[in-house]
Structure formats: structure tokens, C-alpha cells
XYZ file of N, CA, C and O in Angstrom:
784
model
N -4.223 -7.046 -14.149
C -4.703 -6.524 -12.877
C -4.793 -4.994 -12.938
O -3.975 -4.350 -13.579
N -5.782 -4.439 -12.280
C -5.941 -2.993 -12.220
C -5.073 -2.479 -11.068
O -5.293 -2.837 -9.916
N -4.099 -1.651 -11.386
C -3.154 -1.178 -10.373
C -3.567 0.151 -9.754
O -3.330 0.404 -8.583
N -4.188 1.015 -10.570
C -4.670 2.283 -10.039
C -5.745 2.842 -10.966
O -5.842 2.452 -12.124
N -6.553 3.733 -10.422
C -7.594 4.401 -11.197
C -7.516 5.899 -10.943
O -7.358 6.321 -9.792
N -7.642 6.670 -12.007
C -7.670 8.125 -11.885
C -8.954 8.628 -12.529
O -9.250 8.285 -13.679
N -9.712 9.399 -11.785
C -10.955 9.916 -12.338
C -11.719 10.751 -11.340
O -11.188 11.155 -10.300
N -12.993 11.010 -11.668
C -13.858 11.812 -10.796
C -14.521 10.902 -9.773
O -14.921 9.788 -10.075
N -14.655 11.413 -8.548
C -15.346 10.670 -7.495
C -16.835 11.006 -7.586
O -17.260 12.092 -7.199
N -17.617 10.063 -8.116
C -19.045 10.307 -8.309
C -19.835 10.183 -7.022
O -20.788 10.911 -6.790
N -19.456 9.202 -6.210
C -20.196 8.934 -4.971
C -19.208 8.440 -3.925
O -18.399 7.558 -4.202
N -19.267 9.029 -2.733
C -18.348 8.643 -1.660
C -19.103 8.360 -0.377
O -19.997 9.119 -0.005
N -18.746 7.255 0.268
C -19.219 6.968 1.619
C -17.981 6.529 2.400
O -16.924 6.302 1.797
N -18.081 6.383 3.720
C -16.906 5.945 4.481
C -16.411 4.538 4.124
O -15.314 4.156 4.512
N -17.215 3.770 3.367
C -16.797 2.403 3.031
C -16.568 2.165 1.545
O -15.954 1.176 1.172
N -17.066 3.066 0.698
C -16.874 2.839 -0.736
C -16.883 4.146 -1.509
O -17.382 5.161 -1.037
N -16.326 4.079 -2.726
C -16.319 5.231 -3.619
C -16.531 4.726 -5.047
O -16.078 3.641 -5.399
N -17.267 5.510 -5.823
C -17.429 5.198 -7.241
C -16.583 6.200 -8.018
O -16.754 7.408 -7.871
N -15.639 5.670 -8.811
C -14.726 6.512 -9.579
C -15.102 6.430 -11.057
O -15.151 5.341 -11.629
N -15.369 7.591 -11.654
C -15.688 7.665 -13.080
C -14.383 7.821 -13.857
O -13.715 8.842 -13.764
N -14.027 6.770 -14.620
C -12.833 6.812 -15.453
C -13.291 6.787 -16.911
O -13.694 5.741 -17.419
N -13.321 7.947 -17.524
C -13.734 8.099 -18.926
C -15.083 7.428 -19.210
O -15.236 6.659 -20.154
N -16.041 7.696 -18.353
C -17.398 7.207 -18.567
C -17.716 5.853 -17.961
O -18.858 5.410 -17.987
N -16.719 5.179 -17.401
C -16.943 3.887 -16.741
C -16.831 4.088 -15.235
O -15.833 4.627 -14.753
N -17.859 3.686 -14.494
C -17.854 3.850 -13.043
C -17.347 2.604 -12.344
O -17.917 1.532 -12.490
N -16.264 2.738 -11.609
C -15.687 1.633 -10.846
C -16.032 1.816 -9.370
O -15.766 2.880 -8.814
N -16.609 0.786 -8.753
C -16.904 0.847 -7.329
C -15.747 0.223 -6.563
O -15.377 -0.920 -6.822
N -15.179 0.987 -5.643
C -14.055 0.518 -4.840
C -14.424 0.506 -3.366
O -15.051 1.443 -2.871
N -14.032 -0.546 -2.691
C -14.171 -0.623 -1.243
C -12.988 0.133 -0.647
O -11.849 -0.052 -1.092
N -13.246 0.986 0.337
C -12.173 1.796 0.921
C -12.204 1.733 2.448
O -13.194 1.323 3.042
N -11.115 2.184 3.053
C -11.035 2.284 4.514
C -11.394 3.707 4.938
O -11.453 4.617 4.111
N -11.592 3.897 6.227
C -11.852 5.242 6.748
C -10.658 6.159 6.518
O -10.810 7.365 6.322
N -9.470 5.572 6.524
C -8.240 6.332 6.276
C -8.288 6.961 4.883
O -8.040 8.155 4.710
N -8.632 6.145 3.884
C -8.725 6.654 2.515
C -9.876 7.635 2.386
O -9.746 8.683 1.737
N -11.001 7.330 3.017
C -12.155 8.228 2.952
C -11.796 9.623 3.468
O -12.146 10.631 2.857
N -11.072 9.675 4.581
C -10.701 10.988 5.138
C -9.769 11.741 4.188
O -9.810 12.966 4.112
N -8.940 11.007 3.430
C -8.036 11.648 2.473
C -8.766 12.210 1.259
O -8.353 13.224 0.702
N -9.835 11.527 0.806
C -10.511 11.939 -0.429
C -11.833 12.655 -0.188
O -12.471 13.105 -1.130
N -12.235 12.772 1.068
C -13.554 13.323 1.411
C -13.826 14.671 0.749
O -14.915 14.921 0.247
N -12.843 15.535 0.717
C -13.039 16.877 0.169
C -12.674 16.984 -1.308
O -12.843 18.035 -1.918
N -12.177 15.890 -1.894
C -11.720 15.932 -3.290
C -12.837 15.536 -4.258
O -13.673 14.690 -3.949
N -12.827 16.159 -5.428
C -13.789 15.810 -6.478
C -13.233 14.747 -7.418
O -13.982 14.055 -8.100
N -11.903 14.647 -7.466
C -11.266 13.662 -8.335
C -9.901 13.319 -7.758
O -9.416 13.975 -6.835
N -9.285 12.296 -8.325
C -7.964 11.905 -7.852
C -7.584 10.518 -8.321
O -8.269 9.913 -9.149
N -6.477 10.021 -7.785
C -5.958 8.699 -8.129
C -6.016 7.804 -6.902
O -5.623 8.212 -5.806
N -6.522 6.597 -7.085
C -6.529 5.604 -6.018
C -5.742 4.388 -6.479
O -5.928 3.901 -7.601
N -4.844 3.915 -5.610
C -4.117 2.679 -5.865
C -5.087 1.546 -5.547
O -5.888 1.657 -4.621
N -5.025 0.455 -6.313
C -6.058 -0.558 -6.167
C -5.516 -1.969 -5.993
O -4.357 -2.256 -6.301
N -6.397 -2.816 -5.498
C -6.151 -4.257 -5.417
C -7.449 -4.949 -5.823
O -8.524 -4.611 -5.306
N -7.365 -5.869 -6.772
C -8.536 -6.602 -7.241
C -8.556 -7.984 -6.618
O -7.641 -8.784 -6.841
N -9.587 -8.256 -5.824
C -9.743 -9.575 -5.210
C -10.704 -10.382 -6.080
O -11.839 -9.973 -6.323
N -10.225 -11.513 -6.559
C -11.038 -12.377 -7.408
C -11.456 -13.601 -6.603
O -10.616 -14.335 -6.094
N -12.759 -13.785 -6.456
C -13.308 -14.949 -5.765
C -14.261 -15.658 -6.722
O -14.581 -15.146 -7.792
N -14.709 -16.849 -6.346
C -15.608 -17.626 -7.208
C -16.886 -16.865 -7.524
O -17.398 -16.934 -8.633
N -17.402 -16.149 -6.534
C -18.701 -15.505 -6.706
C -18.647 -13.988 -6.869
O -19.678 -13.342 -7.037
N -17.456 -13.394 -6.824
C -17.395 -11.931 -6.927
C -15.991 -11.425 -7.254
O -14.994 -12.072 -6.937
N -15.949 -10.263 -7.903
C -14.716 -9.516 -8.116
C -14.869 -8.251 -7.279
O -15.823 -7.501 -7.468
N -13.947 -8.036 -6.344
C -14.037 -6.870 -5.475
C -12.792 -6.015 -5.644
O -11.669 -6.512 -5.545
N -13.017 -4.726 -5.898
C -11.915 -3.796 -6.089
C -11.753 -2.955 -4.829
O -12.719 -2.370 -4.337
N -10.542 -2.929 -4.280
C -10.233 -2.136 -3.091
C -9.392 -0.936 -3.516
O -8.505 -1.058 -4.369
N -9.675 0.230 -2.939
C -8.948 1.442 -3.277
C -8.222 2.036 -2.088
O -8.705 1.967 -0.955
N -7.060 2.629 -2.362
C -6.214 3.194 -1.307
C -5.673 4.542 -1.763
O -5.163 4.673 -2.872
N -5.754 5.533 -0.895
C -5.299 6.877 -1.258
C -3.783 6.988 -1.294
O -3.237 7.883 -1.925
N -3.095 6.081 -0.621
C -1.630 6.122 -0.614
C -1.072 4.714 -0.770
O -1.685 3.724 -0.367
N 0.105 4.626 -1.389
C 0.731 3.318 -1.619
C 1.045 2.600 -0.316
O 0.977 1.384 -0.248
N 1.408 3.358 0.717
C 1.752 2.729 1.993
C 0.572 1.921 2.523
O 0.751 0.820 3.049
N -0.647 2.452 2.372
C -1.825 1.730 2.847
C -2.033 0.457 2.031
O -2.344 -0.604 2.579
N -1.830 0.545 0.729
C -1.977 -0.644 -0.128
C -0.940 -1.709 0.250
O -1.240 -2.899 0.305
N 0.290 -1.272 0.505
C 1.354 -2.210 0.894
C 1.006 -2.930 2.193
O 1.182 -4.139 2.314
N 0.525 -2.175 3.179
C 0.141 -2.775 4.462
C -1.014 -3.757 4.249
O -1.007 -4.869 4.773
N -2.004 -3.365 3.466
C -3.152 -4.218 3.166
C -2.698 -5.537 2.533
O -3.117 -6.621 2.959
N -1.831 -5.463 1.525
C -1.354 -6.669 0.843
C -0.566 -7.582 1.776
O -0.681 -8.808 1.701
N 0.219 -6.980 2.658
C 0.968 -7.789 3.618
C 0.015 -8.481 4.590
O 0.180 -9.657 4.923
N -1.006 -7.749 5.044
C -1.969 -8.325 5.989
C -2.709 -9.521 5.383
O -2.852 -10.558 6.020
N -3.177 -9.382 4.146
C -3.957 -10.481 3.554
C -3.079 -11.658 3.152
O -3.595 -12.728 2.820
N -1.759 -11.481 3.201
C -0.863 -12.607 2.914
C -0.780 -13.568 4.105
O -0.304 -14.691 3.969
N -1.264 -13.123 5.255
C -1.248 -13.959 6.463
C -2.449 -14.901 6.445
O -3.576 -14.473 6.198
N -2.212 -16.164 6.700
C -3.282 -17.157 6.735
C -4.329 -16.770 7.783
O -3.995 -16.450 8.923
N -5.587 -16.766 7.366
C -6.661 -16.427 8.297
C -7.029 -14.957 8.325
O -7.960 -14.553 9.014
N -6.279 -14.125 7.581
C -6.593 -12.697 7.515
C -7.110 -12.391 6.106
O -6.365 -12.445 5.135
N -8.385 -12.091 6.021
C -8.986 -11.775 4.734
C -9.001 -10.280 4.482
O -8.588 -9.478 5.318
N -9.520 -9.913 3.318
C -9.582 -8.509 2.934
C -10.455 -7.703 3.900
O -10.128 -6.569 4.240
N -11.548 -8.305 4.371
C -12.428 -7.606 5.312
C -11.728 -7.291 6.625
O -11.863 -6.192 7.173
N -10.962 -8.253 7.121
C -10.224 -8.057 8.367
C -9.136 -7.005 8.192
O -8.942 -6.139 9.049
N -8.434 -7.086 7.067
C -7.370 -6.110 6.798
C -7.950 -4.703 6.712
O -7.380 -3.752 7.250
N -9.098 -4.574 6.054
C -9.726 -3.256 5.938
C -10.189 -2.763 7.309
O -10.097 -1.575 7.610
N -10.679 -3.672 8.147
C -11.104 -3.302 9.499
C -9.915 -2.740 10.293
O -10.051 -1.755 11.021
N -8.742 -3.347 10.113
C -7.543 -2.851 10.792
C -7.194 -1.450 10.309
O -6.817 -0.584 11.096
N -7.341 -1.228 8.995
C -7.023 0.086 8.434
C -8.117 1.110 8.722
O -7.896 2.309 8.582
N -9.294 0.645 9.126
C -10.334 1.559 9.609
C -9.986 2.053 11.010
O -10.297 3.175 11.390
N -9.341 1.178 11.779
C -9.040 1.468 13.179
C -7.749 2.260 13.373
O -7.616 3.014 14.328
N -6.788 2.036 12.477
C -5.475 2.676 12.616
C -4.962 3.130 11.260
O -5.328 2.555 10.234
N -4.083 4.112 11.268
C -3.422 4.540 10.035
C -2.422 3.447 9.629
O -1.957 2.692 10.483
N -2.080 3.368 8.330
C -1.148 2.327 7.879
C 0.153 2.285 8.677
O 0.627 1.213 9.046
N 0.723 3.461 8.960
C 1.987 3.485 9.699
C 1.795 2.981 11.130
O 2.688 2.372 11.713
N 0.597 3.202 11.712
C 0.314 2.713 13.069
C 0.169 1.196 13.072
O 0.637 0.524 14.004
N -0.459 0.652 12.027
C -0.578 -0.806 11.896
C 0.822 -1.402 11.779
O 1.169 -2.366 12.471
N 1.628 -0.811 10.898
C 2.991 -1.298 10.688
C 3.808 -1.232 11.974
O 4.534 -2.173 12.309
N 3.665 -0.127 12.717
C 4.417 0.041 13.962
C 3.979 -0.988 15.007
O 4.813 -1.599 15.679
N 2.665 -1.190 15.138
C 2.153 -2.158 16.116
C 2.675 -3.561 15.827
O 3.068 -4.298 16.737
N 2.713 -3.913 14.541
C 3.185 -5.251 14.163
C 4.689 -5.368 14.334
O 5.185 -6.337 14.912
N 5.431 -4.379 13.861
C 6.890 -4.460 13.914
C 7.429 -4.415 15.340
O 8.520 -4.904 15.614
N 6.656 -3.844 16.273
C 7.092 -3.792 17.671
C 6.391 -4.854 18.528
O 6.506 -4.846 19.747
N 5.641 -5.740 17.867
C 5.026 -6.872 18.573
C 3.907 -6.515 19.529
O 3.708 -7.183 20.542
N 3.146 -5.467 19.235
C 2.057 -5.034 20.113
C 0.782 -5.849 19.851
O -0.172 -5.372 19.246
N 0.785 -7.079 20.338
C -0.343 -7.993 20.131
C -1.635 -7.415 20.702
O -2.697 -7.497 20.076
N -1.576 -6.803 21.870
C -2.769 -6.240 22.522
C -3.417 -5.143 21.669
O -4.638 -5.049 21.601
N -2.586 -4.324 21.021
C -3.100 -3.273 20.151
C -3.880 -3.869 18.986
O -4.953 -3.389 18.620
N -3.344 -4.935 18.416
C -4.016 -5.599 17.290
C -5.304 -6.275 17.748
O -6.307 -6.272 17.030
N -5.277 -6.857 18.943
C -6.467 -7.526 19.493
C -7.618 -6.544 19.706
O -8.784 -6.933 19.690
N -7.289 -5.273 19.901
C -8.321 -4.260 20.143
C -9.170 -4.003 18.892
O -10.260 -3.444 18.979
N -8.673 -4.431 17.728
C -9.422 -4.269 16.479
C -10.524 -5.324 16.417
O -10.283 -6.503 16.673
N -11.724 -4.886 16.088
C -12.875 -5.790 16.006
C -12.578 -6.924 15.022
O -12.139 -6.694 13.898
N -12.802 -8.159 15.467
C -12.599 -9.319 14.612
C -11.216 -9.939 14.689
O -10.954 -10.956 14.051
N -10.310 -9.328 15.464
C -8.958 -9.880 15.617
C -8.827 -10.513 16.995
O -8.902 -9.829 18.005
N -8.656 -11.813 17.003
C -8.456 -12.529 18.267
C -6.976 -12.619 18.600
O -6.118 -12.205 17.807
N -6.682 -13.171 19.776
C -5.288 -13.257 20.231
C -4.435 -14.092 19.281
O -3.328 -13.699 18.923
N -4.949 -15.249 18.845
C -4.159 -16.117 17.968
C -3.881 -15.460 16.628
O -2.768 -15.543 16.105
N -4.883 -14.792 16.092
C -4.688 -14.103 14.808
C -3.680 -12.971 14.965
O -2.790 -12.802 14.125
N -3.795 -12.195 16.045
C -2.856 -11.097 16.294
C -1.428 -11.620 16.424
O -0.485 -11.049 15.865
N -1.269 -12.732 17.134
C 0.069 -13.324 17.303
C 0.621 -13.823 15.975
O 1.808 -13.670 15.685
N -0.240 -14.414 15.142
C 0.187 -14.911 13.833
C 0.622 -13.750 12.934
O 1.624 -13.840 12.237
N -0.136 -12.655 12.988
C 0.201 -11.473 12.182
C 1.581 -10.949 12.582
O 2.432 -10.669 11.731
N 1.816 -10.835 13.879
C 3.108 -10.339 14.373
C 4.230 -11.285 13.958
O 5.276 -10.860 13.450
N 4.006 -12.588 14.139
C 5.027 -13.582 13.816
C 5.419 -13.535 12.338
O 6.600 -13.525 11.991
N 4.417 -13.455 11.462
C 4.678 -13.517 10.026
C 5.117 -12.189 9.409
O 5.821 -12.180 8.401
N 4.701 -11.067 10.005
C 4.944 -9.773 9.356
C 5.884 -8.826 10.096
O 6.154 -7.730 9.605
N 6.373 -9.233 11.255
C 7.172 -8.311 12.073
C 8.316 -7.669 11.286
O 8.465 -6.447 11.291
N 9.108 -8.472 10.600
C 10.247 -7.931 9.858
C 9.805 -7.123 8.640
O 10.391 -6.095 8.321
N 8.758 -7.594 7.962
C 8.290 -6.906 6.752
C 7.696 -5.542 7.085
O 7.901 -4.574 6.361
N 6.943 -5.468 8.186
C 6.302 -4.207 8.547
C 7.286 -3.181 9.087
O 7.011 -1.986 9.066
N 8.428 -3.637 9.540
C 9.438 -2.705 10.045
C 9.912 -1.773 8.932
O 10.443 -0.698 9.191
N 9.672 -2.168 7.668
C 10.118 -1.373 6.522
C 9.193 -0.194 6.246
O 9.581 0.761 5.587
N 7.943 -0.272 6.701
C 6.972 0.772 6.364
C 7.219 2.009 7.223
O 7.275 1.923 8.438
N 7.357 3.160 6.569
C 7.636 4.397 7.289
C 6.480 5.369 7.115
O 5.691 5.257 6.196
N 6.424 6.345 7.995
C 5.309 7.296 7.994
C 5.107 7.975 6.651
O 6.011 8.577 6.109
N 3.855 7.867 6.174
C 3.436 8.624 5.011
C 3.980 8.217 3.661
O 3.662 8.838 2.671
N 4.834 7.200 3.589
C 5.301 6.774 2.281
C 5.610 5.296 2.274
O 5.495 4.615 3.257
N 6.020 4.832 1.121
C 6.228 3.411 0.917
C 7.489 2.932 1.610
O 8.366 3.711 1.945
N 7.620 1.586 1.778
C 8.847 1.048 2.334
C 10.030 1.448 1.455
O 9.920 1.454 0.244
N 11.142 1.770 2.090
C 12.291 2.186 1.307
C 13.417 1.174 1.358
O 14.545 1.479 1.000
N 13.141 -0.036 1.806
C 14.184 -1.045 1.867
C 14.477 -1.526 0.455
O 13.644 -2.120 -0.184
N 15.650 -1.188 -0.038
C 16.025 -1.586 -1.385
C 16.844 -2.863 -1.332
O 17.873 -2.907 -0.694
N 16.357 -3.890 -2.018
C 17.091 -5.122 -2.204
C 17.423 -5.845 -0.890
O 17.660 -5.198 0.095
N 17.439 -7.152 -0.827
C 17.129 -8.024 -1.936
C 15.631 -8.134 -2.233
O 15.239 -8.490 -3.317
N 14.754 -7.820 -1.269
C 13.322 -7.942 -1.506
C 12.753 -6.629 -1.995
O 12.615 -5.692 -1.226
N 12.437 -6.525 -3.270
C 11.915 -5.282 -3.827
C 10.492 -5.023 -3.369
O 9.699 -5.942 -3.252
N 10.162 -3.773 -3.131
C 8.756 -3.417 -2.998
C 8.365 -2.811 -4.348
O 9.176 -2.712 -5.258
N 7.117 -2.413 -4.502
C 6.623 -1.938 -5.787
C 7.389 -0.710 -6.283
O 7.758 -0.637 -7.455
N 7.649 0.246 -5.404
C 8.356 1.468 -5.810
C 9.776 1.150 -6.269
O 10.239 1.661 -7.290
N 10.472 0.297 -5.516
C 11.834 -0.079 -5.880
C 11.858 -0.724 -7.259
O 12.688 -0.399 -8.100
N 10.946 -1.640 -7.478
C 10.904 -2.387 -8.743
C 10.590 -1.450 -9.904
O 11.214 -1.536 -10.957
N 9.628 -0.562 -9.719
C 9.271 0.385 -10.778
C 10.463 1.281 -11.131
O 10.730 1.540 -12.305
N 11.147 1.762 -10.110
C 12.312 2.628 -10.339
C 13.427 1.847 -11.042
O 14.055 2.353 -11.980
N 13.664 0.609 -10.599
C 14.690 -0.226 -11.231
C 14.331 -0.507 -12.683
O 15.177 -0.394 -13.575
N 13.066 -0.843 -12.929
C 12.612 -1.108 -14.307
C 12.832 0.113 -15.194
O 13.232 -0.013 -16.357
N 12.573 1.297 -14.649
C 12.756 2.529 -15.422
C 14.229 2.722 -15.785
O 14.559 3.087 -16.926
N 15.114 2.469 -14.833
C 16.547 2.631 -15.097
C 17.032 1.597 -16.118
O 17.828 1.920 -17.011
N 16.547 0.366 -15.998
C 16.937 -0.679 -16.954
C 16.434 -0.329 -18.357
O 17.122 -0.564 -19.349
N 15.221 0.246 -18.426
C 14.652 0.642 -19.721
C 15.471 1.753 -20.373
O 15.482 1.891 -21.602
N 16.180 2.527 -19.555
C 17.039 3.589 -20.082
C 18.407 3.060 -20.523
O 19.272 3.820 -20.948
N 18.596 1.730 -20.399
C 19.832 1.110 -20.861
C 20.920 1.000 -19.817
O 22.069 0.679 -20.138
N 20.582 1.250 -18.555
C 21.579 1.160 -17.476
C 21.642 -0.294 -17.009
O 20.606 -0.946 -16.825
N 22.831 -0.815 -16.821
C 23.011 -2.205 -16.379
C 22.438 -2.381 -14.973
O 22.370 -1.434 -14.183
N 22.040 -3.620 -14.659
C 21.335 -3.886 -13.400
C 22.159 -3.535 -12.158
O 21.658 -2.884 -11.250
N 23.411 -3.978 -12.111
C 24.228 -3.740 -10.906
C 24.417 -2.244 -10.614
O 24.175 -1.802 -9.489
N 24.831 -1.434 -11.609
C 24.954 0.010 -11.344
C 23.609 0.662 -11.000
O 23.553 1.583 -10.191
N 22.529 0.163 -11.622
C 21.198 0.718 -11.346
C 20.805 0.471 -9.899
O 20.309 1.361 -9.207
N 21.034 -0.761 -9.413
C 20.704 -1.098 -8.020
C 21.537 -0.263 -7.048
O 21.024 0.226 -6.043
N 22.818 -0.093 -7.362
C 23.699 0.699 -6.500
C 23.236 2.159 -6.451
O 23.193 2.783 -5.390
N 22.859 2.693 -7.621
C 22.386 4.074 -7.690
C 21.080 4.251 -6.911
O 20.880 5.271 -6.240
N 20.194 3.255 -6.984
C 18.931 3.321 -6.245
C 19.172 3.363 -4.745
O 18.514 4.101 -4.020
N 20.132 2.559 -4.276
C 20.455 2.560 -2.837
C 20.959 3.934 -2.398
O 20.543 4.462 -1.369
N 21.868 4.497 -3.179
C 22.425 5.821 -2.860
C 21.322 6.882 -2.865
O 21.269 7.743 -1.997
N 20.450 6.805 -3.881
C 19.380 7.795 -4.020
C 18.416 7.727 -2.839
O 18.033 8.752 -2.281
N 18.025 6.516 -2.445
C 17.085 6.347 -1.333
C 17.678 6.905 -0.034
O 16.970 7.491 0.779
N 18.984 6.724 0.140
C 19.643 7.223 1.351
C 19.735 8.750 1.354
O 19.693 9.380 2.403
N 19.828 9.338 0.160
C 20.010 10.785 0.064
C 18.697 11.570 0.113
O 18.696 12.742 0.473
N 17.603 10.917 -0.243
C 16.321 11.632 -0.330
C 15.636 11.762 1.032
O 15.774 10.881 1.883
N 14.870 12.838 1.227
C 14.124 13.000 2.481
C 12.913 12.063 2.502
O 12.481 11.564 1.461
N 12.355 11.824 3.676
C 11.178 10.966 3.816
C 10.037 11.510 2.972
O 9.882 12.708 2.808
N 9.253 10.594 2.404
C 8.098 10.995 1.623
C 8.388 11.210 0.153
O 7.571 11.745 -0.579
N 9.555 10.750 -0.312
C 9.894 10.944 -1.722
C 9.002 10.093 -2.632
O 8.436 9.092 -2.220
N 8.902 10.531 -3.885
C 8.099 9.810 -4.874
C 9.009 8.930 -5.731
O 10.245 9.046 -5.672
N 8.395 8.085 -6.559
C 9.166 7.241 -7.478
C 9.953 8.131 -8.445
O 11.112 7.848 -8.755
N 9.324 9.221 -8.882
C 10.001 10.144 -9.799
C 11.248 10.743 -9.147
O 12.301 10.861 -9.785
N 11.119 11.118 -7.871
C 12.278 11.653 -7.134
C 13.397 10.614 -7.080
O 14.573 10.937 -7.266
N 12.998 9.351 -6.829
C 13.975 8.263 -6.705
C 14.711 8.054 -8.029
O 15.938 7.893 -8.040
N 13.983 8.078 -9.127
C 14.601 7.883 -10.448
C 15.553 9.033 -10.772
O 16.691 8.823 -11.199
N 15.090 10.281 -10.558
C 15.923 11.453 -10.855
C 17.221 11.424 -10.035
O 18.300 11.670 -10.545
N 17.081 11.125 -8.740
C 18.248 11.093 -7.866
C 19.182 9.953 -8.262
O 20.399 10.100 -8.205
N 18.607 8.831 -8.686
C 19.429 7.687 -9.121
C 20.240 8.039 -10.357
O 21.405 7.656 -10.472
N 19.617 8.751 -11.284
C 20.328 9.142 -12.512
C 21.505 10.061 -12.188
O 22.557 10.002 -12.840
N 21.344 10.902 -11.169
C 22.449 11.776 -10.748
C 23.587 10.962 -10.116
O 24.753 11.354 -10.181
N 23.203 9.832 -9.478
C 24.191 9.030 -8.763
C 24.998 8.105 -9.675
O 26.004 7.541 -9.275
N 24.551 7.965 -10.911
C 25.238 7.037 -11.843
C 26.433 7.736 -12.477
O 26.362 8.848 -12.908
């Protein structure tokens, strides 16, 4: 699976971007949120999700991991496809989507084009606890038992350095609690190493 792409932005519209990665142009479907983040940039990194269907392969791009996390959670709900999830992220920032779901704001979700009352209620029912983890501007920081991508990557890095799993998990918890909001995976690993 393609997890991220780094390259030059050859063509940008509010719905898609073509990224040149060493001479290969990848077309990614994007939200207005991502478009506003990359509008002035000539190059950069986009986190991605590849949707494989019988008749097409569609690559979705996200300027921040938090948006990708929200998108993946949304499409995990029965009846919510990639198009609907992207429509939600066109209407609201990832943290606003997460807040609306975690606080049970069904009416807010219904205001998004293509979301009916039953779908909004299903989204809240299935994702309320999961979305409560998403914080402004960065990835969920809930460490264990359910890992998110950042937690797992940081844990894998510590294990690769020869640190046993239990001390590594404990160090990650301490590091996440000590770091300010908006920390990166690198910050988490460095702080964890100090905590061991």
C-alpha cells in the first residue's frame, strides 16, 4: 500500500492534485482542507489512502495525518464511502468532524450534503469513542491498548532499537504525557528514549 508521497505538485485543483515523484505523476483526490494547506506550496508530502475497487484504483491524499485518521474511521462505518467521507472533510476541518462525532452532534453531521439522519446517527454510534481521541492539529495520542499509526510506528522504532516491549510501551505513555500538543513521531521517539 502507498502510505505517503513526497514530490512536486504539478497540478492542483480544490478536488485533486498531481504529485510528481521522481518522474511519475500520481493523481490524488483531496479535500478542500488539504487544498487550502497545499495551495501555496510547490512541493510537499501527502499522506495517502489507496482505495481498490473492481473498476478503479483511487488514491486519496491528506496534508495531515489527523485528516487521514478521520477519513479512515469514517469509511469504516457501514454506508459511508470515500466520497461521503471526503464531503465531510470538505465541509469541516478534521478536528471539527471528530468533535461533532465525539459530542454526538447529529444535526451538525446532517448539515453535510449527502448525510441523512440515519447515517449521521450510525456514524456517532460507531465512532463516538474513537473520535474522542482526535485532537486539534495532530494525530490521536491515545496510547494502548488500541494503537494508532503514530503509536505503532514509534513502538516499532523502539523495538528495532532492542528495547523490550513492556518498557517501550511504558516509555511511550510517559513521553506522550510530557510532550506539548502537536508533537511529531520523532519527538515521541526522542522523548521515549529519555524516559527509558
